Tab-separated table of C-alpha atoms in Angstrom:
chain	number	residue	atom	x	y	z
A	579	UNK	CA	27.044	25.899	-20.981
A	580	UNK	CA	27.378	25.642	-24.800
A	581	UNK	CA	28.239	28.845	-26.513
A	582	UNK	CA	25.272	29.660	-29.092
A	583	UNK	CA	26.293	31.841	-31.892
A	584	UNK	CA	24.228	33.757	-34.139
A	585	UNK	CA	26.879	34.885	-36.342
A	586	UNK	CA	26.395	37.735	-38.913
A	587	UNK	CA	24.306	37.883	-42.469
A	588	UNK	CA	27.739	38.438	-44.321
A	589	UNK	CA	28.582	34.602	-43.636
A	590	UNK	CA	26.368	33.599	-46.184
A	591	UNK	CA	28.367	35.256	-48.944
A	592	UNK	CA	31.751	33.867	-47.597
A	593	UNK	CA	33.184	31.242	-49.738
A	594	UNK	CA	33.553	28.685	-47.261
A	595	UNK	CA	30.013	28.841	-46.085
A	596	UNK	CA	28.710	28.411	-49.632
A	597	UNK	CA	30.808	25.541	-50.231
A	598	UNK	CA	29.597	24.004	-47.341
A	599	UNK	CA	26.092	24.388	-48.184
A	600	UNK	CA	26.661	23.199	-51.702
A	601	UNK	CA	28.554	20.020	-49.777
A	602	UNK	CA	25.416	19.599	-47.902
A	603	UNK	CA	22.971	19.712	-50.780
A	604	UNK	CA	25.010	16.857	-52.788
A	605	UNK	CA	25.261	14.878	-49.290
A	606	UNK	CA	21.577	15.262	-49.182
A	607	UNK	CA	20.912	13.865	-52.719
A	608	UNK	CA	23.331	11.353	-51.777
A	609	UNK	CA	21.572	9.882	-48.768
A	610	UNK	CA	18.189	10.333	-50.240
A	611	UNK	CA	18.159	8.987	-53.768
A	612	UNK	CA	19.487	5.570	-52.693
A	613	UNK	CA	18.002	5.231	-49.324
A	614	UNK	CA	14.098	6.917	-50.463
A	615	UNK	CA	14.613	4.885	-53.950
A	616	UNK	CA	14.762	1.663	-51.835
A	617	UNK	CA	11.666	2.533	-49.966
A	618	UNK	CA	9.893	3.636	-52.958
A	619	UNK	CA	10.471	0.804	-55.244
A	620	UNK	CA	9.105	-1.908	-52.779
A	621	UNK	CA	6.143	-1.951	-54.601
A	622	UNK	CA	7.728	-3.144	-57.769
A	623	UNK	CA	9.737	-5.903	-55.632
A	624	UNK	CA	8.572	-9.475	-55.770
A	625	UNK	CA	7.138	-10.508	-52.638
A	626	UNK	CA	9.820	-12.626	-50.649
A	627	UNK	CA	9.670	-12.472	-46.964
A	628	UNK	CA	7.496	-9.575	-46.579
A	629	UNK	CA	7.592	-6.749	-43.696
A	630	UNK	CA	10.875	-8.434	-42.364
A	631	UNK	CA	12.647	-8.252	-45.592
A	632	UNK	CA	11.740	-4.948	-46.511
A	633	UNK	CA	13.011	-3.672	-43.105
A	634	UNK	CA	16.131	-5.315	-43.445
A	635	UNK	CA	16.485	-3.897	-46.871
A	636	UNK	CA	15.422	-0.258	-45.794
A	637	UNK	CA	17.938	-0.506	-42.876
A	638	UNK	CA	20.726	-1.329	-44.811
A	639	UNK	CA	20.219	0.924	-47.764
A	640	UNK	CA	19.714	4.122	-44.955
A	641	UNK	CA	22.632	3.229	-43.387
A	642	UNK	CA	25.153	2.922	-46.304
A	643	UNK	CA	23.756	5.700	-47.965
A	644	UNK	CA	24.339	7.617	-44.904
A	645	UNK	CA	27.524	6.431	-44.202
A	646	UNK	CA	28.639	7.379	-47.497
A	647	UNK	CA	27.007	10.975	-47.409
A	648	UNK	CA	28.565	11.464	-43.792
A	649	UNK	CA	31.930	10.606	-45.477
A	650	UNK	CA	32.054	12.763	-48.517
A	651	UNK	CA	30.749	15.765	-46.539
A	652	UNK	CA	32.793	15.831	-43.202
A	653	UNK	CA	35.702	17.548	-44.408
A	654	UNK	CA	33.925	20.282	-45.963
A	655	UNK	CA	30.268	21.034	-44.311
A	656	UNK	CA	30.514	18.539	-41.330
A	657	UNK	CA	28.309	15.819	-43.194
A	658	UNK	CA	25.409	16.633	-41.248
A	659	UNK	CA	22.744	15.422	-43.628
A	660	UNK	CA	19.989	16.509	-41.376
A	661	UNK	CA	18.363	19.521	-40.237
A	662	UNK	CA	18.036	18.003	-37.001
A	663	UNK	CA	21.927	17.191	-36.956
A	664	UNK	CA	22.350	20.868	-37.634
A	665	UNK	CA	20.266	22.130	-35.043
A	666	UNK	CA	21.983	19.816	-32.603
A	667	UNK	CA	25.428	21.502	-33.834
A	668	UNK	CA	24.036	24.827	-33.689
A	669	UNK	CA	22.698	23.975	-29.947
A	670	UNK	CA	26.114	22.951	-28.805
A	671	UNK	CA	27.818	26.014	-30.101
A	672	UNK	CA	29.534	24.026	-33.370
A	673	UNK	CA	27.768	26.342	-35.865
A	674	UNK	CA	26.385	29.344	-36.140
A	675	UNK	CA	22.726	30.421	-36.482
A	676	UNK	CA	23.067	32.017	-39.863
A	677	UNK	CA	25.176	29.032	-41.012
A	678	UNK	CA	22.293	26.356	-40.064
A	679	UNK	CA	19.615	28.209	-42.082
A	680	UNK	CA	22.152	27.800	-44.880
A	681	UNK	CA	22.523	24.714	-44.271
A	682	UNK	CA	18.821	23.960	-43.551
A	683	UNK	CA	17.860	25.154	-47.144
A	684	UNK	CA	20.518	23.285	-48.927
A	685	UNK	CA	19.327	19.911	-47.139
A	686	UNK	CA	15.635	20.531	-47.842
A	687	UNK	CA	16.477	21.639	-51.375
A	688	UNK	CA	18.711	18.416	-52.288
A	689	UNK	CA	16.078	16.148	-50.423
A	690	UNK	CA	13.215	17.627	-52.642
A	691	UNK	CA	15.625	17.185	-55.999
A	692	UNK	CA	16.305	13.850	-55.030
A	693	UNK	CA	13.139	12.770	-54.731
A	694	UNK	CA	12.177	14.415	-58.053
A	695	UNK	CA	15.025	12.968	-59.765
A	696	UNK	CA	13.714	9.524	-58.683
A	697	UNK	CA	10.120	10.494	-59.840
A	698	UNK	CA	11.621	10.996	-63.164
A	699	UNK	CA	14.004	8.449	-63.631
A	700	UNK	CA	11.658	5.707	-62.677
A	701	UNK	CA	9.087	6.755	-65.246
A	702	UNK	CA	6.763	8.578	-62.728
A	703	UNK	CA	6.204	6.072	-59.902
A	704	UNK	CA	4.240	7.617	-56.942
A	705	UNK	CA	6.024	9.313	-54.048
A	706	UNK	CA	3.810	9.774	-51.330
A	707	UNK	CA	3.576	11.384	-47.797
A	708	UNK	CA	1.865	9.430	-44.996
A	709	UNK	CA	0.714	11.160	-42.145
A	710	UNK	CA	1.098	9.280	-38.771
A	711	UNK	CA	-2.182	7.686	-37.048
A	712	UNK	CA	-0.297	8.324	-33.774
A	713	UNK	CA	1.105	11.917	-34.080
A	714	UNK	CA	2.216	12.253	-30.332
A	715	UNK	CA	3.610	8.551	-30.284
A	716	UNK	CA	5.366	8.993	-33.086
A	717	UNK	CA	7.339	12.302	-32.079
A	718	UNK	CA	8.001	10.433	-28.363
A	719	UNK	CA	9.739	7.679	-30.295
A	720	UNK	CA	11.374	9.792	-32.877
A	721	UNK	CA	12.715	12.149	-29.909
A	722	UNK	CA	14.368	9.129	-28.369
A	723	UNK	CA	15.641	7.941	-31.891
A	724	UNK	CA	17.007	11.283	-32.521
A	725	UNK	CA	18.622	11.817	-29.480
A	726	UNK	CA	20.597	8.735	-30.457
A	727	UNK	CA	21.653	9.809	-33.491
A	728	UNK	CA	22.629	13.311	-32.669
A	729	UNK	CA	24.475	11.993	-29.703
A	730	UNK	CA	26.716	9.513	-31.841
A	731	UNK	CA	27.449	12.573	-33.926
A	732	UNK	CA	28.514	14.641	-30.707
A	733	UNK	CA	30.807	11.496	-29.635
A	734	UNK	CA	32.108	10.614	-32.942
A	735	UNK	CA	32.405	13.864	-34.577
A	736	UNK	CA	31.880	17.102	-33.051
A	737	UNK	CA	33.844	16.203	-29.789
A	738	UNK	CA	37.488	17.661	-29.805
A	739	UNK	CA	38.740	14.934	-27.744
A	740	UNK	CA	37.125	12.224	-30.245
A	741	UNK	CA	40.857	11.197	-31.248
A	742	UNK	CA	40.935	8.015	-33.848
A	743	UNK	CA	37.209	7.628	-32.944
A	744	UNK	CA	36.656	10.251	-35.300
A	745	UNK	CA	38.124	8.055	-38.284
A	746	UNK	CA	34.823	5.993	-38.133
A	747	UNK	CA	32.264	8.158	-37.407
A	748	UNK	CA	30.642	8.100	-40.285
A	749	UNK	CA	30.514	4.377	-39.906
A	750	UNK	CA	28.773	4.781	-36.513
A	751	UNK	CA	26.355	7.056	-38.007
A	752	UNK	CA	25.354	5.288	-40.404
A	753	UNK	CA	24.804	1.882	-38.304
A	754	UNK	CA	22.823	3.689	-35.350
A	755	UNK	CA	20.587	5.077	-38.433
A	756	UNK	CA	20.460	1.102	-39.870
A	757	UNK	CA	19.447	-0.160	-36.174
A	758	UNK	CA	17.256	2.740	-35.212
A	759	UNK	CA	15.104	1.613	-38.406
A	760	UNK	CA	15.283	-2.136	-37.416
A	761	UNK	CA	14.190	-0.981	-34.096
A	762	UNK	CA	11.241	1.615	-34.920
A	763	UNK	CA	10.789	1.487	-38.531
A	764	UNK	CA	7.629	-0.782	-38.575
A	765	UNK	CA	5.986	1.295	-36.085
A	766	UNK	CA	7.007	4.707	-36.763
A	767	UNK	CA	9.444	4.791	-39.541
A	768	UNK	CA	12.625	6.187	-37.314
A	769	UNK	CA	13.967	8.275	-40.207
A	770	UNK	CA	15.167	10.612	-37.558
A	771	UNK	CA	15.474	13.362	-40.629
A	772	UNK	CA	12.262	15.945	-41.379
A	773	UNK	CA	14.254	16.644	-44.584
A	774	UNK	CA	13.126	13.073	-45.601
A	775	UNK	CA	9.317	14.240	-44.713
A	776	UNK	CA	9.587	17.509	-46.411
A	777	UNK	CA	10.526	16.001	-49.888
A	778	UNK	CA	7.719	13.540	-49.821
A	779	UNK	CA	5.053	16.066	-48.807
A	780	UNK	CA	6.383	18.743	-51.247
A	781	UNK	CA	5.801	16.330	-54.011
A	782	UNK	CA	2.785	14.862	-53.001
A	783	UNK	CA	1.342	17.822	-51.569
A	784	UNK	CA	0.285	15.939	-48.301
A	785	UNK	CA	0.861	18.221	-45.066
A	786	UNK	CA	-1.114	16.723	-42.508
A	787	UNK	CA	0.827	16.001	-39.387
A	788	UNK	CA	3.975	17.353	-41.108
A	789	UNK	CA	4.764	19.213	-37.678
A	790	UNK	CA	5.460	15.777	-36.274
A	791	UNK	CA	8.341	15.377	-38.465
A	792	UNK	CA	10.115	18.149	-37.022
A	793	UNK	CA	9.070	18.266	-33.726
A	794	UNK	CA	10.109	14.608	-33.033
A	795	UNK	CA	12.112	14.156	-36.709
A	796	UNK	CA	9.589	11.267	-37.543
A	797	UNK	CA	9.214	9.695	-41.080
A	798	UNK	CA	6.877	6.831	-41.577
A	799	UNK	CA	8.307	5.018	-44.774
A	800	UNK	CA	7.198	1.833	-43.443
A	801	UNK	CA	3.828	2.615	-44.765
A	802	UNK	CA	5.379	2.866	-48.206
A	803	UNK	CA	5.654	-0.973	-48.046
A	804	UNK	CA	2.754	-1.803	-50.216
A	805	UNK	CA	3.175	-5.480	-51.548
A	806	UNK	CA	5.903	-6.720	-49.410
A	807	UNK	CA	9.357	-6.930	-49.564
A	808	UNK	CA	12.090	-7.327	-52.086
A	809	UNK	CA	13.609	-10.429	-53.352
A	810	UNK	CA	16.515	-12.198	-51.171
A	811	UNK	CA	18.698	-12.153	-54.619
A	812	UNK	CA	18.654	-8.386	-54.732
A	813	UNK	CA	19.657	-7.795	-51.144
A	814	UNK	CA	22.541	-10.755	-52.074
A	815	UNK	CA	23.472	-9.031	-55.412
A	816	UNK	CA	24.039	-5.571	-53.386
A	817	UNK	CA	25.716	-6.699	-50.766
A	818	UNK	CA	28.242	-8.983	-53.005
A	819	UNK	CA	28.691	-6.278	-55.385
A	820	UNK	CA	29.525	-3.580	-52.658
A	821	UNK	CA	31.575	-5.975	-50.431
A	822	UNK	CA	33.611	-7.018	-53.668
A	823	UNK	CA	34.214	-3.397	-54.848
A	824	UNK	CA	35.264	-2.263	-51.121
A	825	UNK	CA	37.796	-5.594	-51.558
A	826	UNK	CA	38.979	-4.138	-55.059
A	827	UNK	CA	39.590	-0.817	-54.143
A	828	UNK	CA	41.474	-1.367	-51.137
A	829	UNK	CA	43.961	-3.807	-53.417
A	830	UNK	CA	44.362	-1.589	-56.071
A	831	UNK	CA	44.394	1.905	-54.037
A	832	UNK	CA	48.321	2.086	-53.500
A	833	UNK	CA	48.929	0.847	-57.162
A	834	UNK	CA	46.464	1.932	-59.362
A	835	UNK	CA	43.976	4.155	-57.453
A	836	UNK	CA	41.631	1.148	-57.006
A	837	UNK	CA	39.206	2.851	-59.888
A	838	UNK	CA	37.748	-0.876	-61.105
A	839	UNK	CA	35.468	1.194	-63.295
A	840	UNK	CA	36.076	2.735	-66.973
A	841	UNK	CA	33.498	5.600	-65.456
A	842	UNK	CA	35.718	6.498	-62.233
A	843	UNK	CA	38.780	6.321	-64.585
A	844	UNK	CA	36.983	8.628	-67.124
A	845	UNK	CA	35.920	11.045	-64.061
A	846	UNK	CA	39.554	10.787	-62.934
A	847	UNK	CA	40.810	12.002	-66.139
A	848	UNK	CA	38.476	14.830	-66.344
A	849	UNK	CA	39.388	16.186	-63.026
A	850	UNK	CA	43.034	16.093	-64.255
A	851	UNK	CA	43.933	13.025	-61.863
A	852	UNK	CA	45.274	10.765	-64.614
A	853	UNK	CA	46.617	11.413	-68.153
A	854	UNK	CA	44.918	10.072	-71.284
A	855	UNK	CA	47.119	7.836	-72.163
A	856	UNK	CA	46.866	6.052	-68.455
A	857	UNK	CA	43.164	6.212	-68.601
A	858	UNK	CA	43.094	3.961	-71.975
A	859	UNK	CA	45.535	1.119	-70.396
A	860	UNK	CA	43.156	1.288	-67.612
A	861	UNK	CA	40.142	0.994	-69.782
A	862	UNK	CA	41.903	-1.692	-71.560
A	863	UNK	CA	42.665	-3.496	-68.477
A	864	UNK	CA	39.106	-3.048	-66.969
A	865	UNK	CA	37.114	-4.493	-70.030
A	866	UNK	CA	39.460	-7.350	-69.970
A	867	UNK	CA	39.363	-8.322	-66.464
A	868	UNK	CA	35.710	-8.195	-66.554
A	869	UNK	CA	35.594	-10.544	-69.776
A	870	UNK	CA	37.942	-12.764	-68.272
A	871	UNK	CA	35.978	-12.840	-64.934
A	872	UNK	CA	32.421	-13.838	-66.916
A	873	UNK	CA	34.454	-16.648	-68.724
A	874	UNK	CA	35.765	-18.018	-65.555
A	875	UNK	CA	32.615	-17.934	-63.636
A	876	UNK	CA	31.091	-19.708	-66.761
A	877	UNK	CA	33.904	-22.187	-66.609
A	878	UNK	CA	33.892	-22.967	-62.938
A	879	UNK	CA	30.316	-23.346	-63.010
A	880	UNK	CA	30.168	-25.885	-65.548
A	881	UNK	CA	28.555	-23.751	-68.175
A	882	UNK	CA	25.869	-21.712	-65.850
A	883	UNK	CA	24.449	-18.919	-68.524
A	884	UNK	CA	25.415	-15.606	-68.312
A	885	UNK	CA	22.868	-13.117	-69.549
A	886	UNK	CA	22.785	-9.374	-70.182
A	887	UNK	CA	19.431	-7.783	-69.321
A	888	UNK	CA	18.966	-4.752	-71.639
A	889	UNK	CA	16.703	-2.105	-69.980
A	890	UNK	CA	13.148	-1.733	-70.883
A	891	UNK	CA	13.130	1.790	-70.480
A	892	UNK	CA	16.639	2.894	-71.920
A	893	UNK	CA	16.794	6.620	-72.031
A	894	UNK	CA	14.885	6.287	-68.012
A	895	UNK	CA	17.812	3.702	-67.237
A	896	UNK	CA	20.372	6.618	-68.882
A	897	UNK	CA	19.003	9.253	-66.390
A	898	UNK	CA	19.060	6.881	-63.546
A	899	UNK	CA	22.779	5.788	-64.132
A	900	UNK	CA	23.829	9.352	-64.482
A	901	UNK	CA	22.636	10.025	-60.998
A	902	UNK	CA	24.093	6.570	-59.383
A	903	UNK	CA	27.166	7.244	-60.959
A	904	UNK	CA	27.596	10.533	-60.200
A	905	UNK	CA	27.108	9.622	-56.441
A	906	UNK	CA	29.851	6.763	-56.946
A	907	UNK	CA	32.195	9.284	-58.743
A	908	UNK	CA	31.622	12.017	-56.095
A	909	UNK	CA	32.243	9.192	-53.437
A	910	UNK	CA	35.521	8.755	-54.747
A	911	UNK	CA	36.337	12.339	-55.505
A	912	UNK	CA	35.751	13.270	-51.732
A	913	UNK	CA	37.413	10.163	-49.901
A	914	UNK	CA	40.248	9.174	-52.583
A	915	UNK	CA	41.147	11.596	-55.137
A	916	UNK	CA	40.863	14.933	-52.540
A	917	UNK	CA	44.068	15.989	-51.311
A	918	UNK	CA	42.413	17.216	-48.232
A	919	UNK	CA	40.825	14.226	-47.398
A	920	UNK	CA	42.551	13.622	-44.377
A	921	UNK	CA	41.439	10.601	-42.071
A	922	UNK	CA	38.645	9.869	-44.870
A	923	UNK	CA	40.949	8.474	-47.209
A	924	UNK	CA	41.446	5.303	-44.702
A	925	UNK	CA	37.556	4.442	-44.950
A	926	UNK	CA	37.436	5.375	-48.632
A	927	UNK	CA	36.974	1.869	-50.081
A	928	UNK	CA	34.485	1.408	-47.468
A	929	UNK	CA	32.434	4.069	-48.195
A	930	UNK	CA	32.989	3.535	-52.055
A	931	UNK	CA	31.547	-0.033	-52.108
A	932	UNK	CA	28.469	0.697	-49.660
A	933	UNK	CA	27.509	3.419	-52.086
A	934	UNK	CA	27.234	0.673	-54.442
A	935	UNK	CA	25.280	-1.399	-52.363
A	936	UNK	CA	22.600	1.488	-51.510
A	937	UNK	CA	22.026	2.297	-54.916
A	938	UNK	CA	21.664	-1.456	-55.807
A	939	UNK	CA	18.900	-1.630	-53.712
A	940	UNK	CA	17.434	1.802	-55.018
A	941	UNK	CA	17.732	1.115	-58.333
A	942	UNK	CA	18.237	-2.900	-59.258
A	943	UNK	CA	14.902	-4.158	-60.036
A	944	UNK	CA	14.235	-1.390	-62.532
A	945	UNK	CA	17.640	-0.813	-64.393
A	946	UNK	CA	20.181	-2.996	-62.675
A	947	UNK	CA	22.168	-0.189	-61.370
A	948	UNK	CA	25.066	-0.977	-63.058
A	949	UNK	CA	27.369	2.325	-62.573
A	950	UNK	CA	30.272	0.444	-64.549
A	951	UNK	CA	30.245	-0.260	-67.972
A	952	UNK	CA	32.895	-2.864	-67.939
A	953	UNK	CA	30.398	-5.065	-66.135
A	954	UNK	CA	27.800	-4.520	-68.649
A	955	UNK	CA	30.362	-5.220	-71.296
A	956	UNK	CA	31.572	-8.547	-69.758
A	957	UNK	CA	27.935	-9.635	-69.864
A	958	UNK	CA	27.344	-8.574	-73.617
A	959	UNK	CA	30.378	-10.182	-74.531
A	960	UNK	CA	29.845	-13.920	-73.520
A	961	UNK	CA	25.794	-13.573	-74.299
A	962	UNK	CA	26.075	-11.724	-77.601
A	963	UNK	CA	23.606	-9.290	-76.135
A	964	UNK	CA	24.289	-5.814	-77.434
A	965	UNK	CA	20.717	-4.295	-77.082
A	966	UNK	CA	20.829	-0.570	-75.667
A	967	UNK	CA	24.277	-1.401	-74.599
A	968	UNK	CA	25.272	2.131	-75.061
A	969	UNK	CA	22.876	2.975	-72.118
A	970	UNK	CA	25.913	1.966	-69.780
A	971	UNK	CA	28.624	4.016	-71.441
A	972	UNK	CA	26.650	7.310	-71.628
A	973	UNK	CA	24.932	7.710	-68.544
A	974	UNK	CA	28.191	6.581	-66.424
A	975	UNK	CA	30.290	8.748	-68.378
A	976	UNK	CA	28.215	11.866	-68.099
A	977	UNK	CA	27.418	11.047	-64.530
A	978	UNK	CA	31.321	10.612	-63.839
A	979	UNK	CA	31.796	13.968	-65.699
A	980	UNK	CA	29.449	15.760	-63.753
A	981	UNK	CA	30.737	14.683	-60.418
A	982	UNK	CA	34.141	15.430	-61.786
A	983	UNK	CA	33.374	18.893	-62.649
A	984	UNK	CA	31.148	19.440	-59.332
A	985	UNK	CA	33.978	18.043	-57.325
A	986	UNK	CA	37.454	19.633	-58.926
A	987	UNK	CA	35.625	23.123	-59.546
A	988	UNK	CA	34.280	23.798	-56.391
A	989	UNK	CA	36.247	21.663	-53.554
A	990	UNK	CA	39.609	21.486	-54.732
A	991	UNK	CA	41.898	24.237	-54.680
A	992	UNK	CA	44.320	24.587	-57.690
A	993	UNK	CA	47.332	25.175	-54.970
A	994	UNK	CA	46.420	21.712	-53.509
A	995	UNK	CA	46.331	20.282	-56.614
A	996	UNK	CA	48.409	16.377	-56.452
A	997	UNK	CA	51.053	16.023	-59.191
A	998	UNK	CA	49.877	13.761	-62.121
A	999	UNK	CA	51.479	10.207	-61.997
A	1000	UNK	CA	54.286	10.380	-64.618
A	1001	UNK	CA	55.675	7.163	-63.910
A	1002	UNK	CA	54.929	3.594	-63.405
A	1003	UNK	CA	54.179	2.658	-59.480
């Protein structure tokens, strides 16, 4: 029998418990913002493939975002990112009841903050809750889907005998989430996370059948699909950016750190992981590489036009870029910069690449989801279009700064600080 532990109320004041709660809060935002953003923006996307295209996009966005959220939280809070998973861990004796309450508060708060950020940065797009038409059918379906999800957590993360399987735990968890959405999303949503329903209920103040989401962990985001699916171009762009960044970070990780982004380099500088002079060197190389790449593209495609696309709502774009760059740089910190990253460092390039994919699926149709001023710079140079170009520098650098200060201050202890590079590799 599992050993269920209540704990003591003094636990909520302990440093490690509070750090873990903060980690869960940030993980929740990491998961909900891009994942729900994908669903929220379906109504703004051009119809091209209808429901099938929408479901594929939703499954990819949720799977990749959850994978990254679990990755960045594993070494601090366990990366639960769901009240249902936390409850499952409590039932199995892997977390005390008091700490579970702390996690639930952090998860629900993170979910609500993420949706409010979405609403604010998308200039007031409506977020609605959609009660199930067949609540008991939804409960049954979500029981099955949540069982599969939590069982995956146990087999790959909670089991002391997990061995090397623990390295790919975030991948397995993210992919089972995506598979479940493809399986049951069109009928019952298959979100497996009551925090997702809670944030929608709060912002829309619709509580009809809300108990379903806690009893069976159901979320009918499929009802949010109002006008069909996203364009194939958006899916292609998100995957190509994510996979290319995964490769770029991988090939550069052991030499330069694999920043591939002036905002990431600035975030590393703010956290003390790179000197200012080396940062300048990186920025020059990154901007030059971006411009050369765009010119090579133009030459190789026989003069195909490369355009810059200034955002129509620059300050909304700034906010969106701040949030998305925060998620990206926070992922770098949790999986690459943190000296205590452990095995998470092995899958760091995957996490970094896939959070970019999830963010593009979330905000690509509205603001482009650059997260990288070098990309915008290359397009601006070749097209001589500098309108609102400052958006990508301001938003990306502010987001990187916040991520660096949050992670460095809260999660990296001074006594585990890594030595700054003082010589070339």
